[in-house]
């Protein structure tokens, strides 16, 4: 709550509250949002009685319904398809949709609402059809776990590739079982045995080799063996015994949300438990609503949607985020109250979340306070060799107080996906000769993920050792000044190649101790100082966003169109 809200609640003048805060060396305004701790402290000092009620308790208050365990019935499993790009995820999803969704009888064309239900022998399987790791991880980052099984698509002519490994790592962190579809077996160079071998090396041992992992050879293109795949999905998920109670008020998760012309905010909801009816009042994320219409994956209007049904829901008052929870409530007024509570909590969380992420500095502090810790690490490097060497040498650094767990290694730029994985598993990211791409940098900032950038292996191990022994010195930290994109490259007599650029972020400067690096596809190609910075024929010291300029590096001219030039300074910061 804000200072003003608090003052009203405890019936004192806002000025008095501000004064009290000032005594505690907090100089705020009446519109500043206070965290729970501060608000509680101040309220108590004014003699108010403070009772804490968590969000979960609020929900319990809501759920006055009586639940009979005898009402539990099996529900359809929910599948996410993951795998390396071009291994056939989209083709597989389309093939299953076209062969297994009874669209003719419904008389409609299936519409893409983010998920669909397939049928085999009268049993349903729900497929989330936004293939791609971001959706899966984004949902998890927002606290939703909707996937019962991951179908990992691996092309038999290509084998395990970097994103295959990423998918395995993500499924493992999420604790979701993996079923493998070995795809493209129709191709002449298909080698399913090699795929099995490569997967076995990654602790996914096929059943026919005495392991636990079900692997089904398929051809998504020729639509071969898809029924077996579906049967195996049912088999694997039966062991998980997924049940739900259709008699309850519905709960679910947002898969997609958009504002539709004429229809207003529309969300695709996966009903996870209970039954959702037209007319139900609900909260979704920080918004309230009343179901105006339900539309299924075939474009058909429904009166109600049972557990494990993906449905479009109309009647929202705002746009929720993928992964937000939907909860039907009996009382619309109560729903509005909770939505408000959630909005405040979201604000508060944004204020404090940065402090709760693990960073090397916070690790050091936790150790000093005697808390044994596990440190999950993600390594991204410019080449596979470095990633492996780093993983090995870092894993060895763990001791009885800190266990170092490498949860993912990869090659190339640090992606949004890496950052989300770090965020959900509270890991730090080590970038070796690589940079975060544009999206990743923003997400890391927002999520407060610690990205340590290095280019010497010794420095990485040294830094980690120091953090573990509490010797992490005041470190230097980079501050990005600006980014420029190389639009063209031209020859300059005597100097070599110069880059014709446009500044896309911040400003490029050659003032003071500014340095610059050249980044190609997320990998650092060169680091040094800017030789010359020009606007037309004039030398300048600084060029701001949106402006074109010519840039050369000192003693370096291997510049290519599409490269990114990053200007930065190195500052000293004290450890916390
Ligand atoms: P995604 O990036 O994983 O979604 O892969 P796509 O589904 O877009 O497939 C990539 C390419 O592989 C496309 O040209 C598909 O036609 C082709 N493809 C997908 N499945 C098969 C298959 O079973 N056999 C063959 N021969 N080609 C396939």
Coordinates of C-alpha atoms and ligand atoms in Angstrom, one line a residue:
X1 CA 0.0 0.0 0.0
X2 CA 1.0 3.6 -0.4
X3 CA 1.9 5.9 2.4
X4 CA -1.5 7.6 1.8
X5 CA -3.4 4.3 2.0
X6 CA -1.7 3.3 5.2
X7 CA -2.4 6.7 6.8
X8 CA -6.0 6.3 6.0
X9 CA -6.2 2.8 7.3
X10 CA -4.6 3.6 10.6
X11 CA -6.5 7.0 10.8
X12 CA -3.5 9.3 11.2
X13 CA -2.4 12.2 8.9
X14 CA -0.2 11.2 6.0
X15 CA 2.2 13.9 7.2
X16 CA 2.6 12.0 10.5
X17 CA 3.5 8.8 8.7
X18 CA 6.0 10.6 6.5
X19 CA 7.5 12.1 9.6
X20 CA 7.8 8.7 11.2
X21 CA 9.4 7.3 8.1
X22 CA 11.8 10.2 8.0
X23 CA 12.9 9.4 11.6
X24 CA 13.9 6.0 10.1
X25 CA 15.8 7.7 7.4
X26 CA 13.3 7.0 4.7
X27 CA 12.5 10.1 2.8
X28 CA 9.3 9.2 0.8
X29 CA 6.3 10.9 -0.7
X30 CA 2.7 10.1 0.1
X31 CA 2.4 8.1 -3.1
X32 CA 5.3 5.8 -2.5
X33 CA 4.4 2.2 -2.2
X34 CA 5.6 0.6 1.1
X35 CA 6.7 -3.0 1.4
X36 CA 4.9 -5.2 3.9
X37 CA 7.6 -5.0 6.4
X38 CA 7.8 -1.2 6.5
X39 CA 4.0 -0.8 6.5
X40 CA 3.7 -3.2 9.4
X41 CA 6.4 -1.5 11.4
X42 CA 4.9 1.9 10.9
X43 CA 1.3 0.8 11.7
X44 CA 2.5 -0.9 14.9
X45 CA 4.3 2.2 15.9
X46 CA 1.1 4.1 15.7
X47 CA -0.5 1.4 17.9
X48 CA -2.5 -0.3 15.2
X49 CA -3.2 -4.0 15.3
X50 CA -1.6 -5.7 12.3
X51 CA -2.8 -9.1 11.1
X52 CA -1.1 -10.7 8.1
X53 CA -3.2 -12.6 5.7
X54 CA -1.4 -14.3 2.8
X55 CA -2.9 -14.6 -0.6
X56 CA -3.5 -18.3 -0.1
X57 CA -5.5 -17.6 3.0
X58 CA -7.6 -15.2 0.9
X59 CA -8.2 -18.0 -1.5
X60 CA -9.3 -20.4 1.2
X61 CA -11.8 -17.8 2.4
X62 CA -13.1 -17.9 -1.2
X63 CA -13.4 -21.6 -1.4
X64 CA -16.2 -22.2 0.9
X65 CA -17.3 -25.1 -1.4
X66 CA -17.3 -28.6 0.0
X67 CA -15.1 -30.9 -1.9
X68 CA -15.8 -34.6 -2.0
X69 CA -12.7 -36.7 -3.0
X70 CA -15.1 -39.2 -4.5
X71 CA -15.8 -36.7 -7.2
X72 CA -12.3 -37.0 -8.7
X73 CA -12.3 -38.3 -12.2
X74 CA -9.4 -38.9 -14.7
X75 CA -8.7 -35.9 -16.9
X76 CA -7.0 -35.7 -20.3
X77 CA -3.2 -35.2 -20.2
X78 CA -1.7 -32.0 -21.4
X79 CA 1.3 -32.2 -23.8
X80 CA 4.0 -29.6 -24.8
X81 CA 6.1 -30.3 -27.8
X82 CA 9.7 -29.2 -27.6
X83 CA 12.8 -29.7 -29.7
X84 CA 15.4 -28.2 -32.0
X85 CA 14.4 -25.8 -34.7
X86 CA 13.4 -27.6 -38.0
X87 CA 13.1 -31.0 -36.3
X88 CA 9.4 -31.0 -37.1
X89 CA 7.5 -29.7 -34.1
X90 CA 5.0 -27.7 -36.2
X91 CA 4.5 -30.4 -38.7
X92 CA 3.8 -32.9 -36.0
X93 CA 1.3 -30.7 -34.3
X94 CA -0.4 -30.0 -37.6
X95 CA -0.5 -33.6 -38.5
X96 CA -2.0 -34.7 -35.2
X97 CA -4.5 -31.8 -35.4
X98 CA -5.6 -32.7 -38.9
X99 CA -5.9 -36.5 -38.4
X100 CA -7.2 -36.5 -34.8
X101 CA -9.4 -33.5 -34.3
X102 CA -12.9 -34.4 -35.5
X103 CA -13.4 -31.1 -37.4
X104 CA -15.8 -32.4 -40.1
X105 CA -18.5 -33.4 -37.7
X106 CA -18.3 -30.1 -35.9
X107 CA -18.6 -28.4 -39.3
X108 CA -15.9 -25.9 -38.6
X109 CA -12.3 -25.3 -39.4
X110 CA -10.0 -25.7 -36.4
X111 CA -8.9 -22.4 -35.2
X112 CA -5.6 -21.7 -33.6
X113 CA -6.3 -20.7 -30.0
X114 CA -3.0 -21.9 -28.5
X115 CA -4.1 -25.4 -27.8
X116 CA -6.3 -28.2 -29.2
X117 CA -7.7 -31.5 -28.0
X118 CA -6.9 -34.6 -30.1
X119 CA -8.9 -37.8 -29.8
X120 CA -7.9 -41.5 -30.0
X121 CA -10.2 -44.4 -29.2
X122 CA -12.5 -41.9 -27.5
X123 CA -9.8 -40.6 -25.2
X124 CA -8.6 -37.0 -25.3
X125 CA -5.1 -35.6 -25.3
X126 CA -4.6 -31.8 -25.1
X127 CA -1.7 -30.3 -27.1
X128 CA -0.4 -26.9 -26.5
X129 CA 0.3 -25.7 -30.0
X130 CA 2.7 -22.8 -29.5
X131 CA 5.8 -24.9 -29.9
X132 CA 8.9 -23.1 -28.7
X133 CA 10.7 -23.1 -25.5
X134 CA 9.8 -19.6 -24.5
X135 CA 6.1 -20.3 -24.0
X136 CA 6.9 -23.3 -21.8
X137 CA 9.4 -21.4 -19.7
X138 CA 7.4 -18.2 -19.6
X139 CA 4.4 -20.1 -18.2
X140 CA 6.6 -21.7 -15.6
X141 CA 8.3 -18.4 -14.7
X142 CA 4.8 -17.1 -13.9
X143 CA 4.1 -20.0 -11.7
X144 CA 1.9 -22.1 -13.9
X145 CA 2.6 -25.7 -14.5
X146 CA 0.2 -27.0 -17.1
X147 CA 2.3 -29.6 -18.9
X148 CA 1.9 -33.3 -17.9
X149 CA 4.4 -34.6 -20.4
X150 CA 7.0 -33.1 -22.8
X151 CA 7.1 -34.7 -26.3
X152 CA 10.7 -34.1 -27.4
X153 CA 11.0 -34.1 -31.1
X154 CA 14.4 -35.2 -32.5
X155 CA 15.0 -35.5 -36.2
X156 CA 16.5 -38.9 -37.0
X157 CA 18.7 -37.3 -39.7
X158 CA 20.1 -34.7 -37.4
X159 CA 20.3 -36.1 -33.9
X160 CA 20.6 -34.2 -30.6
X161 CA 21.2 -30.5 -31.2
X162 CA 21.7 -27.5 -28.9
X163 CA 18.0 -26.8 -28.5
X164 CA 17.3 -30.5 -27.9
X165 CA 19.6 -30.3 -24.9
X166 CA 17.9 -27.1 -23.8
X167 CA 14.5 -28.8 -23.9
X168 CA 15.8 -31.7 -21.9
X169 CA 17.2 -29.3 -19.3
X170 CA 14.0 -27.3 -19.1
X171 CA 11.8 -30.4 -18.7
X172 CA 14.1 -31.7 -16.0
X173 CA 14.0 -28.4 -14.0
X174 CA 10.2 -28.5 -14.4
X175 CA 10.2 -32.1 -13.3
X176 CA 8.0 -33.1 -16.2
X177 CA 8.5 -36.5 -17.8
X178 CA 9.9 -36.7 -21.4
X179 CA 8.7 -38.8 -24.2
X180 CA 10.8 -38.8 -27.3
X181 CA 9.4 -38.7 -30.9
X182 CA 12.2 -39.7 -33.2
X183 CA 10.9 -37.8 -36.3
X184 CA 11.7 -37.9 -40.1
X185 CA 12.3 -41.7 -40.2
X186 CA 11.1 -41.6 -43.8
X187 CA 14.3 -39.9 -44.8
X188 CA 17.0 -42.0 -46.4
X189 CA 19.7 -40.7 -44.1
X190 CA 17.6 -41.3 -41.0
X191 CA 19.5 -42.9 -38.2
X192 CA 17.2 -43.6 -35.2
X193 CA 19.8 -45.7 -33.5
X194 CA 22.2 -42.8 -33.4
X195 CA 19.6 -40.6 -31.9
X196 CA 18.9 -43.2 -29.2
X197 CA 22.7 -43.4 -28.5
X198 CA 23.0 -39.6 -28.2
X199 CA 19.9 -39.5 -25.9
X200 CA 21.2 -42.4 -23.7
X201 CA 24.4 -40.3 -23.2
X202 CA 22.1 -37.7 -21.8
X203 CA 20.5 -40.0 -19.3
X204 CA 17.4 -40.6 -21.5
X205 CA 17.8 -44.4 -22.0
X206 CA 15.3 -46.0 -24.4
X207 CA 13.1 -48.7 -23.0
X208 CA 14.3 -51.3 -25.4
X209 CA 17.8 -50.7 -24.0
X210 CA 16.5 -51.4 -20.5
X211 CA 15.9 -47.7 -19.7
X212 CA 12.9 -45.7 -18.7
X213 CA 12.3 -43.4 -21.7
X214 CA 9.7 -44.2 -24.2
X215 CA 10.9 -43.4 -27.8
X216 CA 8.6 -43.6 -30.7
X217 CA 9.9 -43.4 -34.3
X218 CA 7.5 -41.3 -36.4
X219 CA 7.2 -39.4 -39.6
X220 CA 5.2 -36.2 -39.1
X221 CA 5.3 -35.5 -42.8
X222 CA 4.1 -39.0 -44.0
X223 CA 1.9 -39.2 -40.8
X224 CA 3.4 -42.6 -40.0
X225 CA 3.1 -44.0 -36.5
X226 CA 1.3 -41.0 -35.0
X227 CA -1.3 -43.3 -33.4
X228 CA 1.4 -45.2 -31.6
X229 CA 2.8 -41.8 -30.4
X230 CA -0.6 -40.8 -29.0
X231 CA -1.1 -44.2 -27.4
X232 CA 2.3 -43.9 -25.7
X233 CA 1.4 -40.4 -24.4
X234 CA -1.7 -41.9 -22.8
X235 CA 0.4 -44.8 -21.4
X236 CA 3.1 -42.5 -20.0
X237 CA 0.6 -40.1 -18.4
X238 CA -1.7 -42.8 -17.0
X239 CA 1.1 -43.6 -14.6
X240 CA 0.9 -40.0 -13.5
X241 CA -2.8 -40.5 -12.7
X242 CA -4.0 -37.1 -13.6
X243 CA -7.3 -36.4 -11.9
X244 CA -9.7 -33.5 -11.5
X245 CA -13.0 -32.7 -10.0
X246 CA -15.6 -31.4 -12.5
X247 CA -18.0 -30.5 -9.7
X248 CA -15.8 -27.8 -8.4
X249 CA -15.6 -24.1 -9.3
X250 CA -13.1 -23.9 -12.1
X251 CA -9.4 -23.1 -11.9
X252 CA -7.1 -22.8 -14.9
X253 CA -4.2 -21.1 -16.5
X254 CA -3.9 -18.5 -19.3
X255 CA -2.2 -19.9 -22.4
X256 CA -2.7 -16.8 -24.6
X257 CA -4.4 -13.4 -24.3
X258 CA -5.1 -10.7 -26.8
X259 CA -7.4 -7.8 -27.3
X260 CA -9.7 -8.6 -30.1
X261 CA -11.5 -6.0 -32.1
X262 CA -15.2 -6.1 -31.3
X263 CA -14.8 -8.8 -28.7
X264 CA -12.5 -7.0 -26.2
X265 CA -9.9 -8.9 -24.2
X266 CA -10.0 -12.6 -25.0
X267 CA -7.9 -15.3 -23.2
X268 CA -7.3 -18.9 -24.1
X269 CA -7.7 -20.7 -20.8
X270 CA -6.7 -24.3 -20.0
X271 CA -9.3 -25.4 -17.5
X272 CA -7.2 -27.4 -15.0
X273 CA -9.7 -28.3 -12.4
X274 CA -13.5 -27.9 -12.0
X275 CA -15.9 -26.8 -14.7
X276 CA -16.1 -23.4 -16.2
X277 CA -19.6 -22.1 -17.0
X278 CA -21.0 -19.2 -19.0
X279 CA -21.9 -16.6 -16.3
X280 CA -19.2 -17.6 -13.8
X281 CA -17.5 -14.8 -12.0
X282 CA -13.7 -15.1 -12.0
X283 CA -10.4 -13.5 -11.2
X284 CA -7.5 -14.0 -13.7
X285 CA -4.2 -12.5 -12.8
X286 CA -5.0 -9.0 -11.5
X287 CA -8.3 -8.7 -13.4
X288 CA -11.8 -9.8 -12.7
X289 CA -14.4 -10.9 -15.2
X290 CA -17.6 -12.8 -15.9
X291 CA -17.7 -15.4 -18.6
X292 CA -19.7 -14.0 -21.4
X293 CA -19.0 -16.8 -23.9
X294 CA -16.8 -19.9 -24.2
X295 CA -15.5 -21.0 -27.6
X296 CA -13.7 -24.3 -28.2
X297 CA -10.7 -25.1 -30.5
X298 CA -13.2 -25.8 -33.3
X299 CA -14.8 -22.4 -33.1
X300 CA -17.9 -23.8 -31.4
X301 CA -19.6 -22.0 -28.6
X302 CA -19.9 -24.0 -25.4
X303 CA -22.0 -23.6 -22.2
X304 CA -19.4 -25.1 -20.0
X305 CA -15.8 -26.4 -20.2
X306 CA -14.6 -29.4 -18.2
X307 CA -11.1 -30.1 -16.8
X308 CA -8.3 -30.2 -19.4
X309 CA -10.3 -28.2 -22.0
X310 CA -8.7 -25.3 -23.8
X311 CA -11.3 -22.6 -24.4
X312 CA -11.4 -19.0 -25.4
X313 CA -13.0 -17.0 -22.7
X314 CA -14.8 -13.7 -23.4
X315 CA -15.8 -11.3 -20.7
X316 CA -12.5 -10.1 -19.2
X317 CA -12.0 -6.6 -17.9
X318 CA -8.3 -6.5 -18.7
X319 CA -5.6 -8.4 -20.5
X320 CA -3.9 -11.1 -18.4
X321 CA -0.5 -12.6 -19.0
X322 CA 0.3 -16.1 -20.2
X323 CA 0.7 -18.3 -17.1
X324 CA -1.7 -16.2 -15.0
X325 CA -4.1 -18.3 -12.9
X326 CA -7.8 -18.1 -13.4
X327 CA -10.1 -18.8 -10.5
X328 CA -13.9 -18.9 -10.4
X329 CA -15.3 -17.2 -7.4
X330 CA -18.8 -17.3 -6.0
X331 CA -18.8 -13.6 -5.0
X332 CA -18.1 -10.9 -7.5
X333 CA -17.4 -8.2 -4.9
X334 CA -14.9 -10.5 -3.2
X335 CA -13.3 -11.1 -6.5
X336 CA -12.7 -7.4 -7.1
X337 CA -11.2 -7.1 -3.6
X338 CA -8.7 -9.9 -4.3
X339 CA -7.9 -8.5 -7.7
X340 CA -7.0 -5.3 -6.0
X341 CA -4.9 -7.1 -3.4
X342 CA -3.1 -8.9 -6.2
X343 CA -2.4 -5.6 -8.0
X344 CA -0.8 -4.3 -4.8
X345 CA 1.1 -7.5 -4.3
X346 CA 2.4 -7.4 -7.9
X347 CA 3.6 -3.8 -7.3
X348 CA 5.3 -4.9 -4.1
X349 CA 6.9 -7.9 -5.7
X350 CA 8.3 -5.7 -8.4
X351 CA 9.9 -3.6 -5.7
X352 CA 11.5 -6.4 -3.8
X353 CA 12.1 -9.1 -6.3
X354 CA 15.4 -7.8 -7.3
X355 CA 16.7 -8.3 -3.8
X356 CA 15.7 -12.0 -3.6
X357 CA 17.5 -13.3 -6.6
X358 CA 20.7 -15.1 -6.1
X359 CA 23.8 -13.2 -7.2
X360 CA 27.4 -14.0 -6.4
X361 CA 27.3 -11.2 -3.8
X362 CA 24.2 -12.6 -2.1
X363 CA 25.7 -16.1 -2.1
X364 CA 28.7 -14.7 -0.3
X365 CA 26.5 -13.1 2.3
X366 CA 24.4 -16.2 2.8
X367 CA 27.5 -18.3 3.3
X368 CA 28.8 -15.8 5.8
X369 CA 25.5 -16.2 7.7
X370 CA 26.2 -20.0 7.8
X371 CA 23.5 -21.1 5.3
X372 CA 24.7 -24.0 3.2
X373 CA 23.7 -23.4 -0.4
X374 CA 23.3 -24.9 -3.7
X375 CA 24.4 -22.7 -6.6
X376 CA 22.7 -23.5 -10.0
X377 CA 24.7 -22.2 -12.9
X378 CA 24.0 -21.7 -16.6
X379 CA 27.0 -21.5 -18.9
X380 CA 26.8 -19.9 -22.4
X381 CA 30.0 -19.8 -24.4
X382 CA 31.2 -18.9 -27.9
X383 CA 32.4 -22.5 -28.6
X384 CA 31.4 -25.9 -27.3
X385 CA 34.9 -26.6 -26.0
X386 CA 35.0 -23.6 -23.7
X387 CA 31.5 -24.5 -22.4
X388 CA 32.7 -28.0 -21.5
X389 CA 35.9 -26.9 -19.9
X390 CA 34.0 -24.4 -17.8
X391 CA 31.3 -26.8 -16.8
X392 CA 33.9 -29.3 -15.7
X393 CA 36.1 -26.9 -13.8
X394 CA 33.2 -25.1 -12.1
X395 CA 31.5 -28.3 -11.0
X396 CA 34.8 -29.3 -9.2
X397 CA 34.7 -26.1 -7.2
X398 CA 31.8 -27.2 -5.1
X399 CA 32.4 -28.2 -1.5
X400 CA 30.3 -29.2 1.6
X401 CA 28.9 -25.7 1.9
X402 CA 28.1 -24.9 -1.6
X403 CA 27.1 -27.5 -4.2
X404 CA 27.6 -26.2 -7.7
X405 CA 25.1 -27.6 -10.1
X406 CA 25.4 -26.8 -13.8
X407 CA 21.9 -26.9 -15.1
X408 CA 22.5 -25.9 -18.6
X409 CA 25.4 -25.3 -21.0
X410 CA 25.1 -23.9 -24.5
X411 CA 26.8 -22.2 -27.3
X412 CA 25.9 -18.7 -28.6
X413 CA 24.3 -15.5 -27.3
X414 CA 22.6 -15.5 -24.0
X415 CA 18.9 -15.7 -24.9
X416 CA 15.7 -14.7 -23.2
X417 CA 15.2 -18.4 -22.7
X418 CA 18.4 -18.8 -20.8
X419 CA 17.4 -15.9 -18.6
X420 CA 14.0 -17.3 -17.9
X421 CA 15.6 -20.7 -17.0
X422 CA 17.9 -18.8 -14.6
X423 CA 15.0 -17.0 -13.2
X424 CA 12.8 -20.0 -12.6
X425 CA 15.7 -22.0 -11.1
X426 CA 17.3 -19.1 -9.3
X427 CA 20.6 -19.6 -11.2
X428 CA 23.3 -17.3 -12.2
X429 CA 24.4 -17.1 -15.8
X430 CA 28.0 -17.1 -16.9
X431 CA 28.6 -15.7 -20.4
X432 CA 32.0 -16.7 -21.8
X433 CA 32.8 -14.5 -24.8
X434 CA 29.2 -14.0 -25.4
X435 CA 26.6 -11.3 -24.7
X436 CA 22.9 -11.4 -23.9
X437 CA 20.8 -10.6 -27.0
X438 CA 18.5 -7.6 -26.9
X439 CA 15.5 -9.4 -25.4
X440 CA 17.6 -11.2 -22.9
X441 CA 19.2 -8.1 -21.5
X442 CA 15.8 -6.6 -20.8
X443 CA 14.4 -9.7 -19.2
X444 CA 17.5 -10.1 -17.0
X445 CA 17.2 -6.6 -15.8
X446 CA 13.5 -7.1 -15.0
X447 CA 14.0 -10.5 -13.3
X448 CA 17.1 -9.4 -11.5
X449 CA 19.2 -12.3 -13.0
X450 CA 22.9 -12.1 -12.3
X451 CA 24.9 -12.4 -15.6
X452 CA 28.6 -12.6 -15.2
X453 CA 30.5 -11.9 -18.4
X454 CA 34.0 -13.2 -18.8
X455 CA 36.6 -13.9 -21.4
X456 CA 39.3 -15.7 -19.4
X457 CA 38.5 -19.1 -17.8
X458 CA 40.7 -18.5 -14.9
X459 CA 38.8 -15.3 -14.0
X460 CA 35.5 -17.3 -13.9
X461 CA 36.8 -19.9 -11.5
X462 CA 38.7 -17.3 -9.5
X463 CA 35.5 -15.2 -9.0
X464 CA 33.5 -18.2 -8.0
X465 CA 36.1 -19.4 -5.5
X466 CA 36.3 -15.9 -4.0
X467 CA 32.5 -15.7 -3.6
X468 CA 32.6 -19.1 -1.9
X469 CA 35.3 -18.2 0.5
X470 CA 33.8 -14.7 1.2
X471 CA 36.6 -12.9 -0.5
X472 CA 34.8 -11.4 -3.4
X473 CA 36.4 -8.0 -3.6
X474 CA 34.6 -4.9 -4.6
X475 CA 34.1 -5.8 -8.2
X476 CA 34.1 -3.9 -11.3
X477 CA 31.0 -3.8 -13.3
X478 CA 30.2 -2.8 -16.8
X479 CA 27.7 -0.1 -17.6
X480 CA 26.4 -0.2 -21.1
X481 CA 26.4 3.3 -22.7
X482 CA 24.9 2.5 -26.1
X483 CA 24.4 0.2 -29.0
X484 CA 24.9 0.8 -32.7
X485 CA 24.0 -1.5 -35.6
X486 CA 26.4 -1.7 -38.5
X487 CA 24.3 -1.0 -41.7
X488 CA 27.2 -0.9 -44.2
X489 CA 30.9 -1.3 -44.3
X490 CA 33.2 1.0 -46.3
X491 CA 36.9 1.4 -47.0
X492 CA 38.8 4.3 -45.5
X493 CA 42.2 5.0 -46.8
X494 CA 45.1 4.2 -44.4
X495 CA 42.7 3.0 -41.7
X496 CA 41.0 0.0 -43.3
X497 CA 37.3 -0.7 -42.8
X498 CA 34.8 1.7 -41.2
X499 CA 31.3 0.9 -40.1
X500 CA 28.3 3.0 -41.3
X501 CA 26.0 2.7 -38.2
X502 CA 22.8 3.7 -36.7
X503 CA 22.7 4.2 -32.9
X504 CA 19.8 2.0 -31.7
X505 CA 20.1 2.5 -27.9
X506 CA 21.7 5.0 -25.6
X507 CA 24.6 6.8 -27.1
X508 CA 28.0 5.8 -28.6
X509 CA 30.8 7.9 -27.2
X510 CA 34.5 8.1 -27.3
X511 CA 34.8 10.3 -24.3
X512 CA 36.8 9.4 -21.2
X513 CA 37.3 5.8 -20.4
X514 CA 34.6 4.5 -22.8
X515 CA 35.4 1.2 -24.5
X516 CA 33.7 -0.6 -27.3
X517 CA 33.2 -4.1 -28.5
X518 CA 32.1 -5.6 -31.7
X519 CA 29.5 -8.4 -31.4
X520 CA 28.5 -10.7 -34.2
X521 CA 25.5 -13.0 -33.6
X522 CA 25.8 -12.6 -29.9
X523 CA 29.5 -13.5 -29.9
X524 CA 32.2 -11.0 -29.0
X525 CA 34.6 -10.6 -32.0
X526 CA 36.7 -7.7 -30.7
X527 CA 37.1 -5.5 -27.7
X528 CA 39.0 -2.2 -27.7
X529 CA 38.7 1.5 -28.1
X530 CA 36.9 3.4 -30.8
X531 CA 39.3 5.0 -33.2
X532 CA 37.1 7.6 -34.8
X533 CA 33.5 8.6 -34.5
X534 CA 32.0 10.7 -37.3
X535 CA 28.9 12.5 -38.3
X536 CA 29.3 13.0 -42.1
X537 CA 32.9 14.3 -42.3
X538 CA 33.1 15.8 -38.8
X539 CA 34.7 14.1 -35.8
X540 CA 32.3 14.1 -32.8
X541 CA 32.5 12.8 -29.3
X542 CA 29.0 11.4 -28.9
X543 CA 26.2 10.2 -31.1
X544 CA 22.7 9.6 -29.7
X545 CA 19.9 7.1 -30.5
X546 CA 18.4 7.2 -33.9
X547 CA 21.4 9.0 -35.5
X548 CA 23.7 7.7 -38.2
X549 CA 27.4 7.8 -37.8
X550 CA 30.7 6.3 -39.0
X551 CA 32.7 4.2 -36.5
X552 CA 36.2 2.7 -36.7
X553 CA 38.1 0.7 -34.1
X554 CA 41.7 1.3 -33.1
X555 CA 43.9 -1.4 -34.7
X556 CA 40.9 -3.5 -35.8
X557 CA 38.9 -3.6 -38.9
X558 CA 37.2 -6.9 -39.4
X559 CA 33.7 -5.4 -39.4
X560 CA 30.7 -6.9 -41.1
X561 CA 27.2 -5.6 -41.9
X562 CA 24.8 -6.7 -39.2
X563 CA 27.4 -6.6 -36.4
X564 CA 26.5 -4.7 -33.3
X565 CA 28.9 -2.2 -31.7
X566 CA 28.4 -1.8 -27.9
X567 CA 29.9 1.1 -26.0
X568 CA 30.5 0.6 -22.3
X569 CA 32.5 1.8 -19.3
X570 CA 33.8 -0.2 -16.4
X571 CA 33.0 1.0 -13.0
X572 CA 34.0 -0.1 -9.5
X573 CA 31.2 -1.3 -7.3
X574 CA 31.4 -2.3 -3.7
X575 CA 30.0 -5.7 -2.7
X576 CA 26.9 -5.8 -0.6
Ligands
LIG1 P1 9.9 -27.0 -36.3 O1 10.9 -25.8 -36.5 O2 10.5 -28.0 -35.3 O3 8.5 -26.6 -36.0 O4 10.0 -27.8 -37.7 P2 8.9 -27.8 -38.9 O5 7.7 -28.6 -38.5 O6 8.7 -26.5 -39.4 O7 9.7 -28.7 -39.9 C1 10.9 -28.3 -40.5 C2 11.0 -29.0 -41.9 O8 11.1 -30.4 -41.7 C3 9.9 -28.8 -42.8 O9 10.4 -28.5 -44.1 C4 9.1 -30.0 -42.7 O10 8.4 -30.3 -44.0 C5 10.2 -31.1 -42.6 N1 9.6 -32.3 -41.8 C6 9.0 -32.3 -40.7 N2 8.7 -33.5 -40.3 C7 9.2 -34.3 -41.3 C8 9.2 -35.8 -41.5 O11 8.7 -36.6 -40.8 N3 9.9 -36.2 -42.6 C9 10.5 -35.3 -43.5 N4 11.1 -35.9 -44.6 N5 10.4 -34.0 -43.3 C10 9.8 -33.5 -42.3

